PDB file of C-alpha atoms in Angstrom:
ATOM      1  CA  MET A 130     130.439   2.460 -11.673  1.00  0.00           C
ATOM      2  CA  ARG A 131     128.224  -0.569 -12.280  1.00  0.00           C
ATOM      3  CA  THR A 132     124.625  -0.679 -11.091  1.00  0.00           C
ATOM      4  CA  SER A 133     123.404  -3.818  -9.376  1.00  0.00           C
ATOM      5  CA  PRO A 134     120.313  -5.581 -10.786  1.00  0.00           C
ATOM      6  CA  ARG A 135     118.338  -4.795  -7.642  1.00  0.00           C
ATOM      7  CA  LYS A 136     119.045  -1.091  -7.987  1.00  0.00           C
ATOM      8  CA  ALA A 137     118.139  -1.261 -11.686  1.00  0.00           C
ATOM      9  CA  VAL A 138     114.800  -2.946 -10.919  1.00  0.00           C
ATOM     10  CA  ARG A 139     114.105  -0.389  -8.196  1.00  0.00           C
ATOM     11  CA  LEU A 140     114.896   2.471 -10.588  1.00  0.00           C
ATOM     12  CA  LEU A 141     112.692   0.935 -13.264  1.00  0.00           C
ATOM     13  CA  THR A 142     109.818   0.591 -10.792  1.00  0.00           C
ATOM     14  CA  VAL A 143     110.121   4.234  -9.782  1.00  0.00           C
ATOM     15  CA  THR A 144     110.169   5.251 -13.466  1.00  0.00           C
ATOM     16  CA  ALA A 145     107.041   3.209 -14.209  1.00  0.00           C
ATOM     17  CA  ALA A 146     105.241   4.769 -11.257  1.00  0.00           C
ATOM     18  CA  GLY A 147     106.215   8.198 -12.516  1.00  0.00           C
ATOM     19  CA  LEU A 148     104.852   7.418 -15.999  1.00  0.00           C
ATOM     20  CA  LEU A 149     101.553   6.205 -14.573  1.00  0.00           C
ATOM     21  CA  ALA A 150     101.250   9.287 -12.377  1.00  0.00           C
ATOM     22  CA  ALA A 151     101.968  11.540 -15.354  1.00  0.00           C
ATOM     23  CA  ALA A 152      99.314   9.738 -17.415  1.00  0.00           C
ATOM     24  CA  ALA A 153      96.725  10.159 -14.638  1.00  0.00           C
ATOM     25  CA  LEU A 154      97.605  13.840 -14.318  1.00  0.00           C
ATOM     26  CA  ALA A 155      97.299  14.300 -18.072  1.00  0.00           C
ATOM     27  CA  LEU A 156      93.863  12.666 -18.083  1.00  0.00           C
ATOM     28  CA  SER A 157      92.625  14.935 -15.300  1.00  0.00           C
ATOM     29  CA  ALA A 158      94.105  17.984 -17.019  1.00  0.00           C
ATOM     30  CA  GLY A 159      92.470  17.009 -20.283  1.00  0.00           C
ATOM     31  CA  GLY A 160      89.097  16.832 -18.544  1.00  0.00           C
ATOM     32  CA  ALA A 161      89.710  20.236 -16.993  1.00  0.00           C
ATOM     33  CA  VAL A 162      90.481  21.741 -20.380  1.00  0.00           C
ATOM     34  CA  ALA A 163      87.334  20.204 -21.817  1.00  0.00           C
ATOM     35  CA  ASP A 164      85.250  21.702 -19.002  1.00  0.00           C
ATOM     36  CA  ASP A 165      86.790  25.139 -19.382  1.00  0.00           C
ATOM     37  CA  PRO A 166      84.161  27.506 -20.845  1.00  0.00           C
ATOM     38  CA  SER A 167      86.879  29.395 -22.695  1.00  0.00           C
ATOM     39  CA  ALA A 168      87.459  26.312 -24.849  1.00  0.00           C
ATOM     40  CA  ASP A 169      83.890  26.567 -26.146  1.00  0.00           C
ATOM     41  CA  PRO A 170      83.527  29.165 -28.918  1.00  0.00           C
ATOM     42  CA  SER A 171      79.883  29.629 -27.981  1.00  0.00           C
ATOM     43  CA  ALA A 172      80.901  31.085 -24.609  1.00  0.00           C
ATOM     44  CA  SER A 173      82.138  34.301 -26.233  1.00  0.00           C
ATOM     45  CA  THR A 174      78.947  34.758 -28.265  1.00  0.00           C
ATOM     46  CA  GLY A 175      76.580  34.606 -25.328  1.00  0.00           C
ATOM     47  CA  THR A 176      74.638  31.638 -26.742  1.00  0.00           C
ATOM     48  CA  ALA A 177      74.459  28.389 -24.842  1.00  0.00           C
ATOM     49  CA  ALA A 178      75.523  25.102 -26.326  1.00  0.00           C
ATOM     50  CA  PRO A 179      72.737  22.525 -26.843  1.00  0.00           C
ATOM     51  CA  GLY A 180      72.115  20.693 -23.586  1.00  0.00           C
ATOM     52  CA  ASP A 181      70.551  17.385 -22.667  1.00  0.00           C
ATOM     53  CA  GLY A 182      67.185  19.031 -22.162  1.00  0.00           C
ATOM     54  CA  ASP A 183      66.958  20.514 -25.678  1.00  0.00           C
ATOM     55  CA  THR A 184      64.377  19.028 -27.988  1.00  0.00           C
ATOM     56  CA  ALA A 185      65.229  17.813 -31.463  1.00  0.00           C
ATOM     57  CA  PRO A 186      64.379  20.239 -34.277  1.00  0.00           C
ATOM     58  CA  THR A 187      61.249  19.577 -36.318  1.00  0.00           C
ATOM     59  CA  GLU A 188      62.292  21.769 -39.240  1.00  0.00           C
ATOM     60  CA  ALA A 189      65.267  21.803 -41.584  1.00  0.00           C
ATOM     61  CA  GLY A 190      67.157  24.666 -43.135  1.00  0.00           C
ATOM     62  CA  THR A 191      67.249  25.397 -46.848  1.00  0.00           C
ATOM     63  CA  SER A 192      70.955  26.350 -47.060  1.00  0.00           C
ATOM     64  CA  PHE A 193      74.219  26.209 -45.118  1.00  0.00           C
ATOM     65  CA  ARG A 194      73.365  29.503 -43.416  1.00  0.00           C
ATOM     66  CA  THR A 195      69.964  28.380 -42.191  1.00  0.00           C
ATOM     67  CA  ALA A 196      70.880  24.791 -41.247  1.00  0.00           C
ATOM     68  CA  ALA A 197      68.981  23.507 -38.223  1.00  0.00           C
ATOM     69  CA  VAL A 198      71.175  22.687 -35.218  1.00  0.00           C
ATOM     70  CA  VAL A 199      70.925  19.135 -33.879  1.00  0.00           C
ATOM     71  CA  ARG A 200      72.980  17.344 -31.227  1.00  0.00           C
ATOM     72  CA  GLN A 201      74.450  13.897 -31.634  1.00  0.00           C
ATOM     73  CA  GLY A 202      71.956  11.253 -30.619  1.00  0.00           C
ATOM     74  CA  GLN A 203      68.929  13.411 -31.433  1.00  0.00           C
ATOM     75  CA  GLU A 204      66.636  12.508 -34.310  1.00  0.00           C
ATOM     76  CA  ALA A 205      65.721  15.618 -36.244  1.00  0.00           C
ATOM     77  CA  THR A 206      62.600  15.522 -38.396  1.00  0.00           C
ATOM     78  CA  ALA A 207      61.163  17.762 -41.083  1.00  0.00           C
ATOM     79  CA  ASP A 208      58.135  17.864 -43.353  1.00  0.00           C
ATOM     80  CA  ALA A 209      59.226  18.837 -46.844  1.00  0.00           C
ATOM     81  CA  SER A 210      58.475  18.453 -50.525  1.00  0.00           C
ATOM     82  CA  ALA A 211      60.285  16.305 -53.043  1.00  0.00           C
ATOM     83  CA  GLY A 212      62.936  18.465 -54.664  1.00  0.00           C
ATOM     84  CA  ASP A 213      63.746  20.574 -51.580  1.00  0.00           C
ATOM     85  CA  TYR A 214      67.278  20.833 -50.176  1.00  0.00           C
ATOM     86  CA  LEU A 215      67.260  20.064 -46.454  1.00  0.00           C
ATOM     87  CA  TYR A 216      70.168  21.135 -44.213  1.00  0.00           C
ATOM     88  CA  TRP A 217      71.160  20.273 -40.638  1.00  0.00           C
ATOM     89  CA  THR A 218      74.326  20.931 -38.649  1.00  0.00           C
ATOM     90  CA  PHE A 219      75.769  18.991 -35.690  1.00  0.00           C
ATOM     91  CA  PRO A 220      79.046  19.024 -33.691  1.00  0.00           C
ATOM     92  CA  ALA A 221      81.759  16.383 -34.124  1.00  0.00           C
ATOM     93  CA  ASP A 222      84.842  16.368 -31.889  1.00  0.00           C
ATOM     94  CA  SER A 223      88.301  14.939 -32.498  1.00  0.00           C
ATOM     95  CA  GLY A 224      88.665  11.184 -32.169  1.00  0.00           C
ATOM     96  CA  GLN A 225      85.018  10.406 -32.891  1.00  0.00           C
ATOM     97  CA  ASN A 226      83.849   7.879 -35.465  1.00  0.00           C
ATOM     98  CA  VAL A 227      80.619   9.469 -36.692  1.00  0.00           C
ATOM     99  CA  THR A 228      77.732   7.634 -38.331  1.00  0.00           C
ATOM    100  CA  VAL A 229      74.925   9.592 -40.013  1.00  0.00           C
ATOM    101  CA  LYS A 230      71.579   8.077 -40.937  1.00  0.00           C
ATOM    102  CA  ALA A 231      68.701   9.598 -42.888  1.00  0.00           C
ATOM    103  CA  THR A 232      65.254   8.194 -43.612  1.00  0.00           C
ATOM    104  CA  VAL A 233      62.777   9.582 -46.132  1.00  0.00           C
ATOM    105  CA  THR A 234      59.191   8.382 -45.749  1.00  0.00           C
ATOM    106  CA  PHE A 235      56.658   8.734 -48.549  1.00  0.00           C
ATOM    107  CA  PRO A 236      52.946   9.182 -47.791  1.00  0.00           C
ATOM    108  CA  GLU A 237      50.713   6.317 -48.778  1.00  0.00           C
ATOM    109  CA  THR A 238      48.134   8.623 -50.306  1.00  0.00           C
ATOM    110  CA  ALA A 239      50.535  10.183 -52.827  1.00  0.00           C
ATOM    111  CA  ALA A 240      50.693   8.391 -56.170  1.00  0.00           C
ATOM    112  CA  ARG A 241      54.212   8.451 -57.561  1.00  0.00           C
ATOM    113  CA  HIS A 242      54.966   8.044 -61.253  1.00  0.00           C
ATOM    114  CA  GLY A 243      58.391   6.407 -61.160  1.00  0.00           C
ATOM    115  CA  ALA A 244      61.558   5.568 -59.273  1.00  0.00           C
ATOM    116  CA  SER A 245      63.532   8.243 -57.423  1.00  0.00           C
ATOM    117  CA  THR A 246      67.150   8.599 -56.266  1.00  0.00           C
ATOM    118  CA  TRP A 247      67.983  10.228 -52.926  1.00  0.00           C
ATOM    119  CA  GLN A 248      71.362  11.289 -51.570  1.00  0.00           C
ATOM    120  CA  LEU A 249      72.829  12.306 -48.212  1.00  0.00           C
ATOM    121  CA  ASP A 250      75.905  14.578 -48.326  1.00  0.00           C
ATOM    122  CA  VAL A 251      78.149  15.411 -45.356  1.00  0.00           C
ATOM    123  CA  TYR A 252      80.291  18.566 -45.212  1.00  0.00           C
ATOM    124  CA  ASP A 253      82.750  19.705 -42.563  1.00  0.00           C
ATOM    125  CA  GLY A 254      82.961  23.217 -41.133  1.00  0.00           C
ATOM    126  CA  LEU A 255      84.926  24.385 -44.187  1.00  0.00           C
ATOM    127  CA  ARG A 256      82.104  23.077 -46.400  1.00  0.00           C
ATOM    128  CA  ARG A 257      84.308  20.378 -47.862  1.00  0.00           C
ATOM    129  CA  ARG A 258      82.318  17.335 -48.880  1.00  0.00           C
ATOM    130  CA  GLN A 259      83.516  14.357 -46.864  1.00  0.00           C
ATOM    131  CA  PRO A 260      83.554  10.881 -48.405  1.00  0.00           C
ATOM    132  CA  CYS A 261      82.071   7.944 -46.555  1.00  0.00           C
ATOM    133  CA  ARG A 262      84.179   4.983 -45.543  1.00  0.00           C
ATOM    134  CA  TYR A 263      81.210   2.748 -46.189  1.00  0.00           C
ATOM    135  CA  GLY A 264      77.442   2.925 -46.294  1.00  0.00           C
ATOM    136  CA  ALA A 265      74.709   3.680 -48.813  1.00  0.00           C
ATOM    137  CA  GLN A 266      75.086   7.425 -49.271  1.00  0.00           C
ATOM    138  CA  SER A 267      72.900   7.412 -52.397  1.00  0.00           C
ATOM    139  CA  ARG A 268      70.051   5.020 -53.124  1.00  0.00           C
ATOM    140  CA  SER A 269      67.292   4.558 -55.686  1.00  0.00           C
ATOM    141  CA  VAL A 270      63.834   3.317 -54.707  1.00  0.00           C
ATOM    142  CA  ALA A 271      60.889   2.095 -56.710  1.00  0.00           C
ATOM    143  CA  ALA A 272      57.666   4.021 -57.074  1.00  0.00           C
ATOM    144  CA  ASP A 273      55.828   1.770 -54.636  1.00  0.00           C
ATOM    145  CA  ALA A 274      58.450   1.938 -51.863  1.00  0.00           C
ATOM    146  CA  GLY A 275      57.277   3.316 -48.543  1.00  0.00           C
ATOM    147  CA  SER A 276      60.638   4.759 -47.440  1.00  0.00           C
ATOM    148  CA  VAL A 277      64.327   4.924 -48.228  1.00  0.00           C
ATOM    149  CA  GLU A 278      67.214   4.820 -45.724  1.00  0.00           C
ATOM    150  CA  LEU A 279      70.636   6.361 -46.282  1.00  0.00           C
ATOM    151  CA  ILE A 280      73.711   5.881 -44.101  1.00  0.00           C
ATOM    152  CA  CYS A 281      77.241   7.287 -44.089  1.00  0.00           C
ATOM    153  CA  HIS A 282      80.143   6.247 -41.853  1.00  0.00           C
ATOM    154  CA  LEU A 283      82.682   9.075 -41.809  1.00  0.00           C
ATOM    155  CA  ARG A 284      86.409   8.799 -41.293  1.00  0.00           C
ATOM    156  CA  ALA A 285      87.739   9.468 -37.799  1.00  0.00           C
ATOM    157  CA  ILE A 286      87.514  13.166 -36.905  1.00  0.00           C
ATOM    158  CA  ARG A 287      90.935  14.740 -36.508  1.00  0.00           C
ATOM    159  CA  SER A 288      92.062  17.693 -34.402  1.00  0.00           C
ATOM    160  CA  TRP A 289      94.808  18.651 -36.836  1.00  0.00           C
ATOM    161  CA  ALA A 290      95.561  18.026 -40.516  1.00  0.00           C
ATOM    162  CA  ASP A 291      97.843  19.309 -43.270  1.00  0.00           C
ATOM    163  CA  THR A 292      96.536  22.202 -45.320  1.00  0.00           C
ATOM    164  CA  TRP A 293      96.585  20.186 -48.532  1.00  0.00           C
ATOM    165  CA  SER A 294      94.654  17.234 -47.111  1.00  0.00           C
ATOM    166  CA  ASN A 295      90.910  16.679 -47.076  1.00  0.00           C
ATOM    167  CA  ASP A 296      90.893  15.061 -43.636  1.00  0.00           C
ATOM    168  CA  PRO A 297      87.773  15.767 -41.547  1.00  0.00           C
ATOM    169  CA  LEU A 298      88.481  18.392 -38.874  1.00  0.00           C
ATOM    170  CA  ARG A 299      86.551  18.824 -35.653  1.00  0.00           C
ATOM    171  CA  GLY A 300      83.796  21.390 -35.524  1.00  0.00           C
ATOM    172  CA  GLY A 301      80.317  21.827 -36.954  1.00  0.00           C
ATOM    173  CA  TYR A 302      79.299  19.391 -39.688  1.00  0.00           C
ATOM    174  CA  PHE A 303      76.542  19.893 -42.240  1.00  0.00           C
ATOM    175  CA  LEU A 304      74.051  17.352 -43.559  1.00  0.00           C
ATOM    176  CA  ARG A 305      72.285  17.871 -46.868  1.00  0.00           C
ATOM    177  CA  LEU A 306      69.447  15.625 -47.938  1.00  0.00           C
ATOM    178  CA  THR A 307      67.930  15.923 -51.376  1.00  0.00           C
ATOM    179  CA  VAL A 308      66.556  13.959 -54.299  1.00  0.00           C
ATOM    180  CA  LEU A 309      68.786  13.618 -57.338  1.00  0.00           C
ATOM    181  CA  ASP A 310      66.412  12.110 -59.851  1.00  0.00           C
ATOM    182  CA  LEU A 311      62.642  11.640 -59.987  1.00  0.00           C
ATOM    183  CA  PRO A 312      59.871  12.134 -62.541  1.00  0.00           C
ATOM    184  CA  ALA A 313      58.864  15.724 -63.114  1.00  0.00           C
ATOM    185  CA  ALA A 314      55.299  14.905 -62.133  1.00  0.00           C
ATOM    186  CA  ASP A 315      56.471  13.911 -58.639  1.00  0.00           C
ATOM    187  CA  LEU A 316      58.145  17.222 -57.856  1.00  0.00           C
ATOM    188  CA  GLY A 317      56.554  18.896 -54.874  1.00  0.00           C
ATOM    189  CA  GLN A 318      54.958  15.794 -53.411  1.00  0.00           C
ATOM    190  CA  PRO A 319      55.084  15.755 -49.575  1.00  0.00           C
ATOM    191  CA  VAL A 320      57.719  13.676 -47.828  1.00  0.00           C
ATOM    192  CA  LYS A 321      58.876  13.287 -44.245  1.00  0.00           C
ATOM    193  CA  ALA A 322      62.614  13.278 -43.483  1.00  0.00           C
ATOM    194  CA  ALA A 323      64.458  12.171 -40.340  1.00  0.00           C
ATOM    195  CA  VAL A 324      68.216  12.365 -39.690  1.00  0.00           C
ATOM    196  CA  LYS A 325      70.376  11.223 -36.781  1.00  0.00           C
ATOM    197  CA  ALA A 326      74.114  11.517 -36.110  1.00  0.00           C
ATOM    198  CA  THR A 327      75.868   9.268 -33.605  1.00  0.00           C
ATOM    199  CA  SER A 328      79.479   8.500 -32.682  1.00  0.00           C
ATOM    200  CA  GLU A 329      81.117   5.575 -30.940  1.00  0.00           C
ATOM    201  CA  GLY A 330      84.484   5.200 -29.234  1.00  0.00           C
ATOM    202  CA  THR A 331      87.562   7.219 -30.048  1.00  0.00           C
ATOM    203  CA  ALA A 332      90.044   7.102 -32.876  1.00  0.00           C
ATOM    204  CA  GLY A 333      92.767   5.471 -30.751  1.00  0.00           C
ATOM    205  CA  GLN A 334      95.642   4.766 -33.093  1.00  0.00           C
ATOM    206  CA  GLN A 335      94.268   7.335 -35.565  1.00  0.00           C
ATOM    207  CA  ALA A 336      94.333  10.158 -33.015  1.00  0.00           C
ATOM    208  CA  VAL A 337      96.513  13.164 -33.843  1.00  0.00           C
ATOM    209  CA  ASP A 338      97.630  15.861 -31.428  1.00  0.00           C
ATOM    210  CA  GLY A 339      97.084  19.466 -32.404  1.00  0.00           C
ATOM    211  CA  SER A 340      95.748  22.835 -31.395  1.00  0.00           C
ATOM    212  CA  VAL A 341      93.248  23.664 -34.140  1.00  0.00           C
ATOM    213  CA  THR A 342      90.187  25.578 -32.989  1.00  0.00           C
ATOM    214  CA  PRO A 343      86.885  23.865 -33.839  1.00  0.00           C
ATOM    215  CA  VAL A 344      85.641  25.024 -37.233  1.00  0.00           C
ATOM    216  CA  VAL A 345      82.148  26.371 -36.528  1.00  0.00           C
ATOM    217  CA  SER A 346      79.993  28.401 -38.885  1.00  0.00           C
ATOM    218  CA  ALA A 347      79.384  32.022 -37.942  1.00  0.00           C
ATOM    219  CA  TYR A 348      75.675  31.458 -38.607  1.00  0.00           C
ATOM    220  CA  ALA A 349      75.494  28.696 -35.979  1.00  0.00           C
ATOM    221  CA  PRO A 350      78.046  29.668 -33.283  1.00  0.00           C
ATOM    222  CA  HIS A 351      76.335  27.588 -30.575  1.00  0.00           C
ATOM    223  CA  VAL A 352      77.103  24.280 -32.322  1.00  0.00           C
ATOM    224  CA  ALA A 353      79.104  22.421 -29.667  1.00  0.00           C
ATOM    225  CA  PRO A 354      78.946  19.142 -27.735  1.00  0.00           C
ATOM    226  CA  GLY A 355      76.883  19.169 -24.574  1.00  0.00           C
ATOM    227  CA  ASP A 356      80.013  18.814 -22.384  1.00  0.00           C
ATOM    228  CA  GLY A 357      82.121  21.252 -24.415  1.00  0.00           C
ATOM    229  CA  TRP A 358      84.945  20.722 -26.874  1.00  0.00           C
ATOM    230  CA  ALA A 359      87.751  18.424 -25.789  1.00  0.00           C
ATOM    231  CA  GLY A 360      91.305  19.701 -25.311  1.00  0.00           C
ATOM    232  CA  THR A 361      93.608  19.400 -28.303  1.00  0.00           C
ATOM    233  CA  TRP A 362      96.958  18.700 -26.629  1.00  0.00           C
ATOM    234  CA  TRP A 363      95.956  15.348 -25.137  1.00  0.00           C
ATOM    235  CA  SER A 364      95.805  12.175 -27.209  1.00  0.00           C
ATOM    236  CA  PRO A 365      95.669   8.434 -26.398  1.00  0.00           C
ATOM    237  CA  ARG A 366      99.026   8.216 -28.130  1.00  0.00           C
ATOM    238  CA  TRP A 367     100.593   9.529 -24.937  1.00  0.00           C
ATOM    239  CA  LEU A 368      99.550   6.315 -23.205  1.00  0.00           C
ATOM    240  CA  TRP A 369     100.792   4.196 -26.107  1.00  0.00           C
ATOM    241  CA  THR A 370     104.143   6.029 -26.054  1.00  0.00           C
ATOM    242  CA  GLY A 371     104.557   5.673 -22.284  1.00  0.00           C
ATOM    243  CA  GLY A 372     103.563   2.008 -22.365  1.00  0.00           C
ATOM    244  CA  GLY A 373     105.912   1.316 -25.253  1.00  0.00           C
ATOM    245  CA  GLY A 374     108.800   2.987 -23.438  1.00  0.00           C
ATOM    246  CA  LEU A 375     108.119   0.967 -20.299  1.00  0.00           C
ATOM    247  CA  LEU A 376     107.998  -2.311 -22.231  1.00  0.00           C
ATOM    248  CA  ALA A 377     111.230  -1.402 -24.027  1.00  0.00           C
ATOM    249  CA  ALA A 378     112.948  -0.749 -20.693  1.00  0.00           C
ATOM    250  CA  LEU A 379     111.740  -4.075 -19.294  1.00  0.00           C
ATOM    251  CA  ALA A 380     112.874  -5.887 -22.432  1.00  0.00           C
ATOM    252  CA  GLY A 381     116.313  -4.253 -22.207  1.00  0.00           C
ATOM    253  CA  LEU A 382     116.682  -5.218 -18.558  1.00  0.00           C
ATOM    254  CA  GLY A 383     115.648  -8.801 -19.303  1.00  0.00           C
ATOM    255  CA  ALA A 384     118.066  -9.062 -22.218  1.00  0.00           C
ATOM    256  CA  HIS A 385     120.902  -7.735 -20.048  1.00  0.00           C
ATOM    257  CA  ARG A 386     120.056 -10.260 -17.344  1.00  0.00           C
ATOM    258  CA  LEU A 387     120.086 -13.164 -19.807  1.00  0.00           C
ATOM    259  CA  ALA A 388     123.310 -12.064 -21.478  1.00  0.00           C
ATOM    260  CA  ARG A 389     125.164 -11.594 -18.194  1.00  0.00           C
ATOM    261  CA  GLY A 390     124.339 -15.021 -16.825  1.00  0.00           C
ATOM    262  CA  PRO A 391     124.006 -16.023 -13.167  1.00  0.00           C
ATOM    263  CA  ILE A 392     125.065 -13.439 -10.613  1.00  0.00           C
ATOM    264  CA  ARG A 393     127.986 -14.449  -8.408  1.00  0.00           C
ATOM    265  CA  SER A 394     129.052 -12.738  -5.233  1.00  0.00           C
ATOM    266  CA  ARG A 395     132.333 -10.878  -5.432  1.00  0.00           C
ATOM    267  CA  ARG A 396     135.263 -12.155  -3.306  1.00  0.00           C
ATOM    268  CA  ASP A 397     137.237  -9.741  -1.200  1.00  0.00           C
ATOM    269  CA  PRO A 398     140.737  -9.590  -2.780  1.00  0.00           C
ATOM    270  CA  ARG A 399     142.300  -9.278   0.686  1.00  0.00           C
ATOM    271  CA  THR A 400     141.016 -12.713   1.690  1.00  0.00           C
ATOM    272  CA  PRO A 401     143.572 -15.384   0.771  1.00  0.00           C
ATOM    273  CA  GLU A 402     142.262 -18.050  -1.527  1.00  0.00           C
ATOM    274  CA  ARG A 403     142.184 -21.509   0.044  1.00  0.00           C
ATOM    275  CA  PRO A 404     144.265 -23.985  -1.939  1.00  0.00           C
ATOM    276  CA  ARG A 405     142.435 -26.865  -3.500  1.00  0.00           C
ATOM    277  CA  GLU A 406     142.973 -30.231  -1.949  1.00  0.00           C
ATOM    278  CA  PRO A 407     144.378 -32.933  -4.201  1.00  0.00           C
ATOM    279  CA  VAL A 408     142.147 -35.757  -5.301  1.00  0.00           C
ATOM    280  CA  GLY A 409     142.084 -38.606  -2.759  1.00  0.00           C
ATOM    281  CA  TYR A 410     143.633 -36.480   0.027  1.00  0.00           C
ATOM    282  CA  ARG A 411     142.726 -37.536   3.557  1.00  0.00           C
ATOM    283  CA  ASP A 412     143.827 -36.404   6.995  1.00  0.00           C
TER     284      ASP A 412
END
């Protein structure tokens, strides 16, 4: 049984409407999963996730266990001494492109004896050091410099990865700021540090579906985004897949229409065919 082009177009329209409805339902369901308190590991510990009203920390930790918690967009500060290891931790969800900046300011009254080299390291929840796609993660400054700025653009955060890979997984991330090289006479001089983590957009084509629980340190269980962790089953690739399938169906229908040629009405076989009149025939 052959399907007429009109019926095929009508069926294709109904299919497209169904795909769009399914995408809208998936988006709303994804938001519901993100708002579910059970998806936030901090809900089971009784500690609240950092909210919009929380103030940025003014102290830094001295190890992974004592890392100060900071939200994305907040600028954490700390007064320290040259040679100290400063630690902060912040949440990063799947699909985010995270950028971390750190600034070390030297007091004008302190007389330094030589150049120094500072470095900003980023670790995921498993304490695996994450490389930067680009940015000055380590920088040397002269003795008369007033400050030094470090920046690291991480790879897109993933919600799932193979066990052998070093891909950044969602969860709590650690920042470590320290000096790598400076004259011995400058050890212990006061410095002021400031760090800030931000993210923009989503991974898009780099998004990966999965169901991995956010990797959060047991010493900072309340590290979570202000609106909770996003669901792991939804990904923008669902939209790309649905859109690609719809375009493929439209392309197939168009190719069939071009290959078939113009549509002619079918003649009833019971109707006798009228004989053609000879050329030049007149009544």
